[in-house]
PDB file of C-alpha atoms in Angstrom:
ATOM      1  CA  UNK A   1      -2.260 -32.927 -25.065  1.00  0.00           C
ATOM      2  CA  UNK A   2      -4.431 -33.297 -28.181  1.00  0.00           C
ATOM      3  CA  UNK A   3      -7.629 -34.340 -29.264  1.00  0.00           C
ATOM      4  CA  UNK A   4      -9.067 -35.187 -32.921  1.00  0.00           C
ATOM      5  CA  UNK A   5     -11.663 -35.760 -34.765  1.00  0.00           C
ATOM      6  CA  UNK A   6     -11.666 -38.980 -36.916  1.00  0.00           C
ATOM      7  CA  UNK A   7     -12.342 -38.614 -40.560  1.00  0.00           C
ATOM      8  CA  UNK A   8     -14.758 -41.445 -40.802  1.00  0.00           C
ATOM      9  CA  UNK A   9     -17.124 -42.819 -38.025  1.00  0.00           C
ATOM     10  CA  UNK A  10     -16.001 -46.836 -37.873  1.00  0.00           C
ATOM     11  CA  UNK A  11     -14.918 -46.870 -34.797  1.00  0.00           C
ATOM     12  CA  UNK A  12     -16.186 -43.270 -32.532  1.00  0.00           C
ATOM     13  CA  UNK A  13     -19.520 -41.807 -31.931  1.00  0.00           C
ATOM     14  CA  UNK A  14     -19.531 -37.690 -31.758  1.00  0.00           C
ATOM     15  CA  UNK A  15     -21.387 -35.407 -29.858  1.00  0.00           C
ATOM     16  CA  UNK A  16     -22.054 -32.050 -29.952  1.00  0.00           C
ATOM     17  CA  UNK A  17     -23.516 -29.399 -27.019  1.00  0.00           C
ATOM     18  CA  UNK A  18     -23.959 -26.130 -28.002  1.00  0.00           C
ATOM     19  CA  UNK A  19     -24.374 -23.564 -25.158  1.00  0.00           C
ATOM     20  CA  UNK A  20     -25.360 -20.220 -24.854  1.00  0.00           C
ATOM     21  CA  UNK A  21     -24.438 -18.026 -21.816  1.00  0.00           C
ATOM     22  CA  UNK A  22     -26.298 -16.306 -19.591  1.00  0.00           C
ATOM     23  CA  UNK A  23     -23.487 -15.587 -16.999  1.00  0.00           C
ATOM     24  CA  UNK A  24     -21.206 -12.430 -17.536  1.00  0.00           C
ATOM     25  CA  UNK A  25     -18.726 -14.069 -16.279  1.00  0.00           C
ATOM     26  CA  UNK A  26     -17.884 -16.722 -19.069  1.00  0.00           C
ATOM     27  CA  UNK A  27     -15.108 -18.251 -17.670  1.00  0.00           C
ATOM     28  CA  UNK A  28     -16.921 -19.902 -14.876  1.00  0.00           C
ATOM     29  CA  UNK A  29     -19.293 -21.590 -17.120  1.00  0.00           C
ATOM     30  CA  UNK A  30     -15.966 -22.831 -19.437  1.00  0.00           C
ATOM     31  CA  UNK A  31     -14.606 -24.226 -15.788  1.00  0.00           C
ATOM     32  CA  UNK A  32     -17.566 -26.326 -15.290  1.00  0.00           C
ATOM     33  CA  UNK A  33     -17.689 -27.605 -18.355  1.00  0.00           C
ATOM     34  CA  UNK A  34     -14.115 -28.568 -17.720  1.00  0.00           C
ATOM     35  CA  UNK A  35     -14.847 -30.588 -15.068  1.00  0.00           C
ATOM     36  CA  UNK A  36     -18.389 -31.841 -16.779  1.00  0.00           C
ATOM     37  CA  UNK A  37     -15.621 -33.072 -18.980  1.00  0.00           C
ATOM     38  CA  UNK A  38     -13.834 -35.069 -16.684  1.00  0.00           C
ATOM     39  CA  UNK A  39     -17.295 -36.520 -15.563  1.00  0.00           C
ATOM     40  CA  UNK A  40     -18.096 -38.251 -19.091  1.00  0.00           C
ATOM     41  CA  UNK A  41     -14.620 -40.378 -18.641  1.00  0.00           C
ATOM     42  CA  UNK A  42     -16.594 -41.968 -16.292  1.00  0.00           C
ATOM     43  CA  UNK A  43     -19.033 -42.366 -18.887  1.00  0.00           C
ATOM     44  CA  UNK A  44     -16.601 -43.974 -21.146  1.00  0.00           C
ATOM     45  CA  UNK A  45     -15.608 -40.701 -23.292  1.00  0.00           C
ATOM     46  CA  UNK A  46     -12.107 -40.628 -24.360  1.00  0.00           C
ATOM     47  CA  UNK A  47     -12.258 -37.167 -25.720  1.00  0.00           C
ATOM     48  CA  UNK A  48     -13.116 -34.247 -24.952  1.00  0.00           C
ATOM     49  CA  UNK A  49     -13.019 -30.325 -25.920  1.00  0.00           C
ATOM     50  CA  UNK A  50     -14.123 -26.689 -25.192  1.00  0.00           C
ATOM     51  CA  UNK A  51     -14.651 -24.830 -28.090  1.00  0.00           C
ATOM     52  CA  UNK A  52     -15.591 -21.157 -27.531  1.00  0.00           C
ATOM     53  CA  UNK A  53     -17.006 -18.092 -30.144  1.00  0.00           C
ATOM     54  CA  UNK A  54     -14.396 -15.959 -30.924  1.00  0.00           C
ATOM     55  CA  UNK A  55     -17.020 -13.471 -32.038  1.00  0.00           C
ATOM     56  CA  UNK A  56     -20.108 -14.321 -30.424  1.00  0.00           C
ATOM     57  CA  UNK A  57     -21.878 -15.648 -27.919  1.00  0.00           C
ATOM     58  CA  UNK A  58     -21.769 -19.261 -27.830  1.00  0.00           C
ATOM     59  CA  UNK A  59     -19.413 -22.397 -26.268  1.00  0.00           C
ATOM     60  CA  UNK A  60     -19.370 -25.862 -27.779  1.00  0.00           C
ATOM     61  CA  UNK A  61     -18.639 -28.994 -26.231  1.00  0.00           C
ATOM     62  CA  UNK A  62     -17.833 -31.549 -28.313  1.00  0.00           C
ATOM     63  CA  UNK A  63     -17.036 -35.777 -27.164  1.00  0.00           C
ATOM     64  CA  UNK A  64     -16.094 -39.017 -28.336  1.00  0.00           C
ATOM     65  CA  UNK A  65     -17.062 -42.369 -27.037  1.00  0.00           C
ATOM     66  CA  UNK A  66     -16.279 -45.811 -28.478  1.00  0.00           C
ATOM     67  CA  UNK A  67     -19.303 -47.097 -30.760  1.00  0.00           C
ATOM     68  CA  UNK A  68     -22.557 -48.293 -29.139  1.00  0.00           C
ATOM     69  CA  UNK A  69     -25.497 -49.336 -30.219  1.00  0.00           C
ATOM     70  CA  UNK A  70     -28.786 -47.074 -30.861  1.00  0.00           C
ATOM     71  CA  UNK A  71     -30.063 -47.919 -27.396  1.00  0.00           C
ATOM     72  CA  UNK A  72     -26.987 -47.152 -25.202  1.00  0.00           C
ATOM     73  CA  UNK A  73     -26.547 -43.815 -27.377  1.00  0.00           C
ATOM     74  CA  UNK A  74     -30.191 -42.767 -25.897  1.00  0.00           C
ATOM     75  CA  UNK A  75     -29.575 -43.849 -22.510  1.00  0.00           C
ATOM     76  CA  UNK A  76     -25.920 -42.020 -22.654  1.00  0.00           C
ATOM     77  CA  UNK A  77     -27.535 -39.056 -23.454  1.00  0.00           C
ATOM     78  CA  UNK A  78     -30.190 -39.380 -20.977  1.00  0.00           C
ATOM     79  CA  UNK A  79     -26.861 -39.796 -18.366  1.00  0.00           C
ATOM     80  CA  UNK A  80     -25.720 -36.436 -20.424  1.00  0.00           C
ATOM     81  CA  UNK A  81     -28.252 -34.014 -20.056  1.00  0.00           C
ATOM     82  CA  UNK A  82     -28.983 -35.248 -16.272  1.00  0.00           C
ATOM     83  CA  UNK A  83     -25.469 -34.248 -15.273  1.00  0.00           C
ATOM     84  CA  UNK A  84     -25.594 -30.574 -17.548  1.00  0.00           C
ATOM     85  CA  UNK A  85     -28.351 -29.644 -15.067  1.00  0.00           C
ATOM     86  CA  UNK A  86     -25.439 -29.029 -12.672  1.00  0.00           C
ATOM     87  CA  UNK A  87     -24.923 -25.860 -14.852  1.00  0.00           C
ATOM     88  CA  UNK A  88     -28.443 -24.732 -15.877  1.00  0.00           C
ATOM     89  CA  UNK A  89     -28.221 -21.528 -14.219  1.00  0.00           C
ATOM     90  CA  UNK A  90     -24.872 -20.451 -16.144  1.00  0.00           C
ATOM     91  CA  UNK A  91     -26.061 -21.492 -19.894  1.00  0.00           C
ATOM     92  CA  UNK A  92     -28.861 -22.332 -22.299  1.00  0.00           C
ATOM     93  CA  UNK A  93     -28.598 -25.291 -24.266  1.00  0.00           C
ATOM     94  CA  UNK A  94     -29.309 -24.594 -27.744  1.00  0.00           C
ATOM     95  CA  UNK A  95     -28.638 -27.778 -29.345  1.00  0.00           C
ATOM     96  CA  UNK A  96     -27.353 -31.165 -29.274  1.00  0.00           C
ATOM     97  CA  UNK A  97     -26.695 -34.127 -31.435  1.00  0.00           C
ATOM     98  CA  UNK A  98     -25.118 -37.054 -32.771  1.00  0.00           C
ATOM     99  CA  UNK A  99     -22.568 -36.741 -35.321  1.00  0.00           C
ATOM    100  CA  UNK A 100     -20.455 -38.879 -37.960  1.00  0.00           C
ATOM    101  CA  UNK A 101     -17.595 -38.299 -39.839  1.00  0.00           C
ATOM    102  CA  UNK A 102     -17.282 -39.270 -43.142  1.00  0.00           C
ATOM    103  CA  UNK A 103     -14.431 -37.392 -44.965  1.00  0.00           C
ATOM    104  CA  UNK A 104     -11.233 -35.650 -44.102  1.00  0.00           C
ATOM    105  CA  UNK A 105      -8.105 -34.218 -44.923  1.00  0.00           C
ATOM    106  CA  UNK A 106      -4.748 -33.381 -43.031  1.00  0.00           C
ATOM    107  CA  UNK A 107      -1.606 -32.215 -44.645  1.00  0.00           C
ATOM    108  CA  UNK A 108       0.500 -34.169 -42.229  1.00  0.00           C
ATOM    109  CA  UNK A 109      -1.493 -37.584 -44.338  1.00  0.00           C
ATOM    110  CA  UNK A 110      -2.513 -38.374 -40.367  1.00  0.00           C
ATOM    111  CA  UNK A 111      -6.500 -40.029 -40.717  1.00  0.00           C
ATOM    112  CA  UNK A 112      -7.539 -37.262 -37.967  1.00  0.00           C
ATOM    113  CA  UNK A 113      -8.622 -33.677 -37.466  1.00  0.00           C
ATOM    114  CA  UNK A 114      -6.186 -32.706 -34.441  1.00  0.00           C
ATOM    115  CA  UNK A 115      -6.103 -29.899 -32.427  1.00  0.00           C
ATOM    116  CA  UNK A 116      -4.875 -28.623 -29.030  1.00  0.00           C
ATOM    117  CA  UNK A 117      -5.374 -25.855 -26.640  1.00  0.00           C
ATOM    118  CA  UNK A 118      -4.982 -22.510 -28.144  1.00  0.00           C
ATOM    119  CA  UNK A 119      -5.696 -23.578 -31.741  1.00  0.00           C
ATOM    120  CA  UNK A 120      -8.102 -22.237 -33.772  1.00  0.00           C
ATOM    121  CA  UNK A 121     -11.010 -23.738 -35.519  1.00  0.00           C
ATOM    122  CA  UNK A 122     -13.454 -22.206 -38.103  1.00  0.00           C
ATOM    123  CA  UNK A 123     -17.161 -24.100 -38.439  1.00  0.00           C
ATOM    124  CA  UNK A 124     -19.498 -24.021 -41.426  1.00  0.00           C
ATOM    125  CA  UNK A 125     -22.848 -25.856 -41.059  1.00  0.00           C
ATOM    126  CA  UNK A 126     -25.758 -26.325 -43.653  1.00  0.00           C
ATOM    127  CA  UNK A 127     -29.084 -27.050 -42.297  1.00  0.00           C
ATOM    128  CA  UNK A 128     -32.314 -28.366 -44.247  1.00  0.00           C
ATOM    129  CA  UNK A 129     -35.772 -28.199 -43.255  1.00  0.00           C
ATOM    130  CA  UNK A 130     -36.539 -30.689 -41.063  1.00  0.00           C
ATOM    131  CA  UNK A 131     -38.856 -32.244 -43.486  1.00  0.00           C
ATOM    132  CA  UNK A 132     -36.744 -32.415 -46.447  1.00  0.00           C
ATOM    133  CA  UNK A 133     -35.838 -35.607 -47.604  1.00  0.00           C
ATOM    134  CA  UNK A 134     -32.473 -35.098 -49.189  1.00  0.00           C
ATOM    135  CA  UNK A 135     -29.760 -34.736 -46.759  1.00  0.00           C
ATOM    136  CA  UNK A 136     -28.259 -37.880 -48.799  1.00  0.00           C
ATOM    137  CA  UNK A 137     -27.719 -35.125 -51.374  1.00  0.00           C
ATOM    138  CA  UNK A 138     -26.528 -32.538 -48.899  1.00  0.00           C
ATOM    139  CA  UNK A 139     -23.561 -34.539 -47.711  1.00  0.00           C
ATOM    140  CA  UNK A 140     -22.111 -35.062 -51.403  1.00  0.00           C
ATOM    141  CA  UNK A 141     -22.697 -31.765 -52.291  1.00  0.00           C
ATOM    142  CA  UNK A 142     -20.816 -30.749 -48.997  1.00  0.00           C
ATOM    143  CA  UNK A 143     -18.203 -32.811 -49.540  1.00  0.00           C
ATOM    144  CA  UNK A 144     -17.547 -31.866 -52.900  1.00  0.00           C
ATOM    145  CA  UNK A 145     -17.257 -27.996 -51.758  1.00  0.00           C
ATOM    146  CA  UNK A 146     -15.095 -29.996 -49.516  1.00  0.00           C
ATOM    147  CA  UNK A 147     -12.436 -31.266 -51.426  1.00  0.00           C
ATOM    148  CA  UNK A 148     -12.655 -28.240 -53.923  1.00  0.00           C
ATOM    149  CA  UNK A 149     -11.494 -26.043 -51.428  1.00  0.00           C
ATOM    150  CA  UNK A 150      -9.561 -27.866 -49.003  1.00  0.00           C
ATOM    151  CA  UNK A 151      -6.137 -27.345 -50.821  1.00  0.00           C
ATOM    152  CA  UNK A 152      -6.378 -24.107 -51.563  1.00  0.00           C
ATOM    153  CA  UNK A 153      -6.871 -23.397 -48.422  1.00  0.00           C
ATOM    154  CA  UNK A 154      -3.070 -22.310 -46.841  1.00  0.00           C
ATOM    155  CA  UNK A 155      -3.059 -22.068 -43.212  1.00  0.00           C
ATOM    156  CA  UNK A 156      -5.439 -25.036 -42.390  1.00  0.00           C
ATOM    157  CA  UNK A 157      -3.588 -28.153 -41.080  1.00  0.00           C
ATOM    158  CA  UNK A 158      -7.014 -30.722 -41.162  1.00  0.00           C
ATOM    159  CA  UNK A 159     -10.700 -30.208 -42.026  1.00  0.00           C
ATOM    160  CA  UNK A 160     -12.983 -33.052 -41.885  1.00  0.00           C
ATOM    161  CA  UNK A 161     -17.251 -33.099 -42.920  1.00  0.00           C
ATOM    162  CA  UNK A 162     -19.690 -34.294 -40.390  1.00  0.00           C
ATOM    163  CA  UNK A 163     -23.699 -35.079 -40.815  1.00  0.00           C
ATOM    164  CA  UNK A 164     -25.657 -35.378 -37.583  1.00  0.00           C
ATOM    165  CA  UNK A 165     -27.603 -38.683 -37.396  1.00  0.00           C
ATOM    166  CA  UNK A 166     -30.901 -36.606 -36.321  1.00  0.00           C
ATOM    167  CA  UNK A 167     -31.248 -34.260 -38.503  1.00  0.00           C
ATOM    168  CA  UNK A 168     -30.509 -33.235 -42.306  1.00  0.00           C
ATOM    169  CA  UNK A 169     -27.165 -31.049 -40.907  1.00  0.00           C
ATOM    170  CA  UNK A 170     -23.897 -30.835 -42.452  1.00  0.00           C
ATOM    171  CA  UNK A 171     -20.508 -29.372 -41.008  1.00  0.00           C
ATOM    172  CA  UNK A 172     -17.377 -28.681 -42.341  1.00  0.00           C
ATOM    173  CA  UNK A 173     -14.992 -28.174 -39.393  1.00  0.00           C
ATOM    174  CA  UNK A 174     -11.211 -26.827 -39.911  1.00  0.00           C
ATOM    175  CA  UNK A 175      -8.308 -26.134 -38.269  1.00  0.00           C
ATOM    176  CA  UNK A 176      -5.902 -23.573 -38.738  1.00  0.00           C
ATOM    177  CA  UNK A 177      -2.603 -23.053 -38.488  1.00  0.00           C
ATOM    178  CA  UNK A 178      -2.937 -19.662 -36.248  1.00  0.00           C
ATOM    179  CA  UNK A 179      -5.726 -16.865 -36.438  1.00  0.00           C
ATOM    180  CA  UNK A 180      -4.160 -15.378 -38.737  1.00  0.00           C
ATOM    181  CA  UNK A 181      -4.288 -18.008 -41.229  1.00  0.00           C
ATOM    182  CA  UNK A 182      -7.797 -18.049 -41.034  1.00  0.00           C
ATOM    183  CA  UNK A 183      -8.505 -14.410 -40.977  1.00  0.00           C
ATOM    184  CA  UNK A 184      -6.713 -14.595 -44.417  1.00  0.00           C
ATOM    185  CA  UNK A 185      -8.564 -16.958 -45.898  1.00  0.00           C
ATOM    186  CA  UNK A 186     -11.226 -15.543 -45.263  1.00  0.00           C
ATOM    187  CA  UNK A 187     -10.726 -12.265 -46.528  1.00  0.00           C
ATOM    188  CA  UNK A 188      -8.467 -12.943 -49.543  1.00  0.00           C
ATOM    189  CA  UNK A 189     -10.924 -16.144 -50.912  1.00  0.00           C
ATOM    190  CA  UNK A 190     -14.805 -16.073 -52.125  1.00  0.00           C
ATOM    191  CA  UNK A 191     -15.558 -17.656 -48.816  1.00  0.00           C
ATOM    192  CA  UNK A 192     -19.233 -17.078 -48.836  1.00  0.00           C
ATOM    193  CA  UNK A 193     -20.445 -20.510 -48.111  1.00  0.00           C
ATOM    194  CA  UNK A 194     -24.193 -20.114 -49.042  1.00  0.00           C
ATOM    195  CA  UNK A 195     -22.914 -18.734 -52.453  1.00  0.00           C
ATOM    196  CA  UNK A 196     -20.475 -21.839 -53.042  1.00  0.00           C
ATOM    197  CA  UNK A 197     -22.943 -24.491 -51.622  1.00  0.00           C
ATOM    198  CA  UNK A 198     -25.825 -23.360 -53.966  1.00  0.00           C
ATOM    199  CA  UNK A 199     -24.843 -24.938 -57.021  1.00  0.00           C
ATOM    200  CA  UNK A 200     -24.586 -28.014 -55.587  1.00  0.00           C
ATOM    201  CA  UNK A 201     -27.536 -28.354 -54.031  1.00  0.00           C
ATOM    202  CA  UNK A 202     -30.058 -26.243 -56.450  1.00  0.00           C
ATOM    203  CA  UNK A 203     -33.760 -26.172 -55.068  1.00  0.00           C
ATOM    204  CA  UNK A 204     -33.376 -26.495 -51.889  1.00  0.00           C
ATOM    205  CA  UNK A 205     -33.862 -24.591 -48.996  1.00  0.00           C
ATOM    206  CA  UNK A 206     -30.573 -24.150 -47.048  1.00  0.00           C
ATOM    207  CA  UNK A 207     -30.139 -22.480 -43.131  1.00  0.00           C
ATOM    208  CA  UNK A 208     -25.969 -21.807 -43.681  1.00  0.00           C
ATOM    209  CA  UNK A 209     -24.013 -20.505 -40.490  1.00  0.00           C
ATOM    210  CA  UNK A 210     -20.202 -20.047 -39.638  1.00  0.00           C
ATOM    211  CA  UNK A 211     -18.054 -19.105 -36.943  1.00  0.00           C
ATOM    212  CA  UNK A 212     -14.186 -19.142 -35.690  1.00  0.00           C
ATOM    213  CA  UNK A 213     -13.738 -20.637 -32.411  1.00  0.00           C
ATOM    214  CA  UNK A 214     -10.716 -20.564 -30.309  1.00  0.00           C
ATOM    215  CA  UNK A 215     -10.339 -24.496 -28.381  1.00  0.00           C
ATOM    216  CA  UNK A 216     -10.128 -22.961 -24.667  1.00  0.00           C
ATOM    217  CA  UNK A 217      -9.595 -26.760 -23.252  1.00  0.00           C
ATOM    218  CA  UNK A 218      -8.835 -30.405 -24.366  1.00  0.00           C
ATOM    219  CA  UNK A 219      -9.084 -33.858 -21.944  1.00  0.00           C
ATOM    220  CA  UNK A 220      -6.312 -34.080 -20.581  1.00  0.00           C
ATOM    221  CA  UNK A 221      -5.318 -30.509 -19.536  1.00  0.00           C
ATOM    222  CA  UNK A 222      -5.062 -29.641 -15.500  1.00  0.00           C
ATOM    223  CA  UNK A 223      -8.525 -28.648 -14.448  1.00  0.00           C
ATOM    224  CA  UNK A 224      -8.880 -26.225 -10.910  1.00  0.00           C
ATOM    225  CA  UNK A 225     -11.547 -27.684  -8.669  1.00  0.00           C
ATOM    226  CA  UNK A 226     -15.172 -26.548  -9.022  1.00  0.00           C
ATOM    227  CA  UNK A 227     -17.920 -27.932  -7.087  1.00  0.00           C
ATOM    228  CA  UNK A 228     -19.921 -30.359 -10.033  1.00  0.00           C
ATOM    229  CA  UNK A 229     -22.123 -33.241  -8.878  1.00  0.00           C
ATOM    230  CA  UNK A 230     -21.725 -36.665 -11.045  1.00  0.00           C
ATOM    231  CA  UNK A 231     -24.897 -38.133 -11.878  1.00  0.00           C
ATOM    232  CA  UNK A 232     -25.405 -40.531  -8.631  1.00  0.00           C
ATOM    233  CA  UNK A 233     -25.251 -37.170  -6.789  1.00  0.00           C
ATOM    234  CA  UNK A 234     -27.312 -35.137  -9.106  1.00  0.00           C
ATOM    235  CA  UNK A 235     -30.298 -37.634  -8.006  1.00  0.00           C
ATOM    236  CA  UNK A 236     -29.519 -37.005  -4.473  1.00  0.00           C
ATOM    237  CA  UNK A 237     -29.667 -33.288  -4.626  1.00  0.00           C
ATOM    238  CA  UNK A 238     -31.885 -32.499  -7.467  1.00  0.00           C
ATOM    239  CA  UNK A 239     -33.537 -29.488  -6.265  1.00  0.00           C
ATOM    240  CA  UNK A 240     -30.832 -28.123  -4.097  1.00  0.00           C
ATOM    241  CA  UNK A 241     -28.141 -28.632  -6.091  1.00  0.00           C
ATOM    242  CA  UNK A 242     -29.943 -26.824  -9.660  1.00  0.00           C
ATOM    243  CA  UNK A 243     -32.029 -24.706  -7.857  1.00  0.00           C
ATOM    244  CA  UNK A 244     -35.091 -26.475  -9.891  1.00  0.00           C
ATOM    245  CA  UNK A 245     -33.783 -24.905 -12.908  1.00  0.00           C
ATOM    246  CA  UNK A 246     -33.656 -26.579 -15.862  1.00  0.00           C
ATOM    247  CA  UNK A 247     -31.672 -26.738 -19.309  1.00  0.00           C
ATOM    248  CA  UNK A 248     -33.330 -24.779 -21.987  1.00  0.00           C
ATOM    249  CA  UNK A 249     -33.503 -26.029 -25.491  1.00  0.00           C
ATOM    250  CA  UNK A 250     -34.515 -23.748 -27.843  1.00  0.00           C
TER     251      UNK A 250
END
């Protein structure tokens, strides 16, 4: 099975959960977000995916839903967060947030970012202040460090550039070819993101980060059972079944 990322936002919404462990055993966390997965299609998501740090300490969940309206995104993500408290003692929640696509490239000419189990995926993100008014100027400038590099770039099969709708964020997401592929770019190019974004986007203050993450789990894959309450049940069972814990966003 595979999943993708369009490369323009007419007709999906995007979200992103970034998680932070607290469990030493990882792998049960990345099993309950496999079934939280299967959860949202009851939701109306039709995609899905587990990304997880190949180098640090950190699991992203990232899902696609048919466009909605302003309203029905808040009340989705009301739905969202109520149903992650099923797994508040295994993770922090770091961030969330909408996201939209608005340029990509594959070299199969396909209008999609796809990836599968096992692939690998490298992230850049660019963050402004909060109260900076020119992430207008931070998406160009992204995408034209975008489409500079993109073709030299041997080993990645799509990339695509995302801007949350919440805050002044950019992301450049790849994906490679193998591990290898990556590793070489980045060691053989001037891949020093802060150092190539600069120019672009003199004056301002920029919070740059990057990681390689290896996709651990797609919709669609076979899932073993693991006790995770849907929302209806959540309600029923809210102290029992969290332990009153809740999600902690930093």
């Amino acid at each position: 099975m595979a999943c993708f990322i369009p490369f323009n936002n007419r007709n999906l919404d995007i979200i992103f959960f970034v998680f932070r462990p607290t469990v030493v055993l990882v792998d049960e966390l990345v099993e309950a977000l496999k079934q939280f997965s299967l959860c949202t299609e009851s939701l109306g998501c039709v995609h899905s995916a587990l990304l997880r740090s190949i180098h640090g300490n950190m699991i992203l969940w990232y899902g696609a839903w048919m466009k909605r309206s302003s309203e029905n995104k808040e009340l989705l993500n009301t739905d969202l967060l109520s149903m992650l408290a099923n797994i508040s003692s295994m993770a922090i929640l770091i961030d969330h947030s909408y996201f939209e696509a608005y340029a990509g490239e594959s070299r199969d000419g396909s209008p999609a970012a796809k990836f599968s189990t096992g692939d690998t995926i490298s992230m850049s993100a660019a963050v402004l202040p909060t109260d900076d008014l020119n992430q207008i100027d931070l998406s160009y400038a992204h995408l034209a460090l975008f489409k500079s590099r993109f073709l030299k770039m041997d080993g990645a099969a799509a990339g695509v550039c995302l801007k949350s709708q919440i805050t002044p964020r950019v992301v450049s997401l790849y994906v490679w070819k193998s591990l290898h592929s990556c590793y070489s770019w980045i060691l053989n190019s001037d891949n020093n993101y802060r150092k190539a974004v600069l120019p672009y986007v003199d004056g301002l203050s920029l919070d740059v980060k990057y990681d390689i993450f290896k996709v651990v789990y797609v919709s669609g894959d076979s899932v073993i059972n693991f006790q995770f309450y849907p929302p209806h049940r959540l309600l029923e069972n809210d102290v029992q079944s969290t332990g009153g814990s809740q999600l902690v966003q930093d």
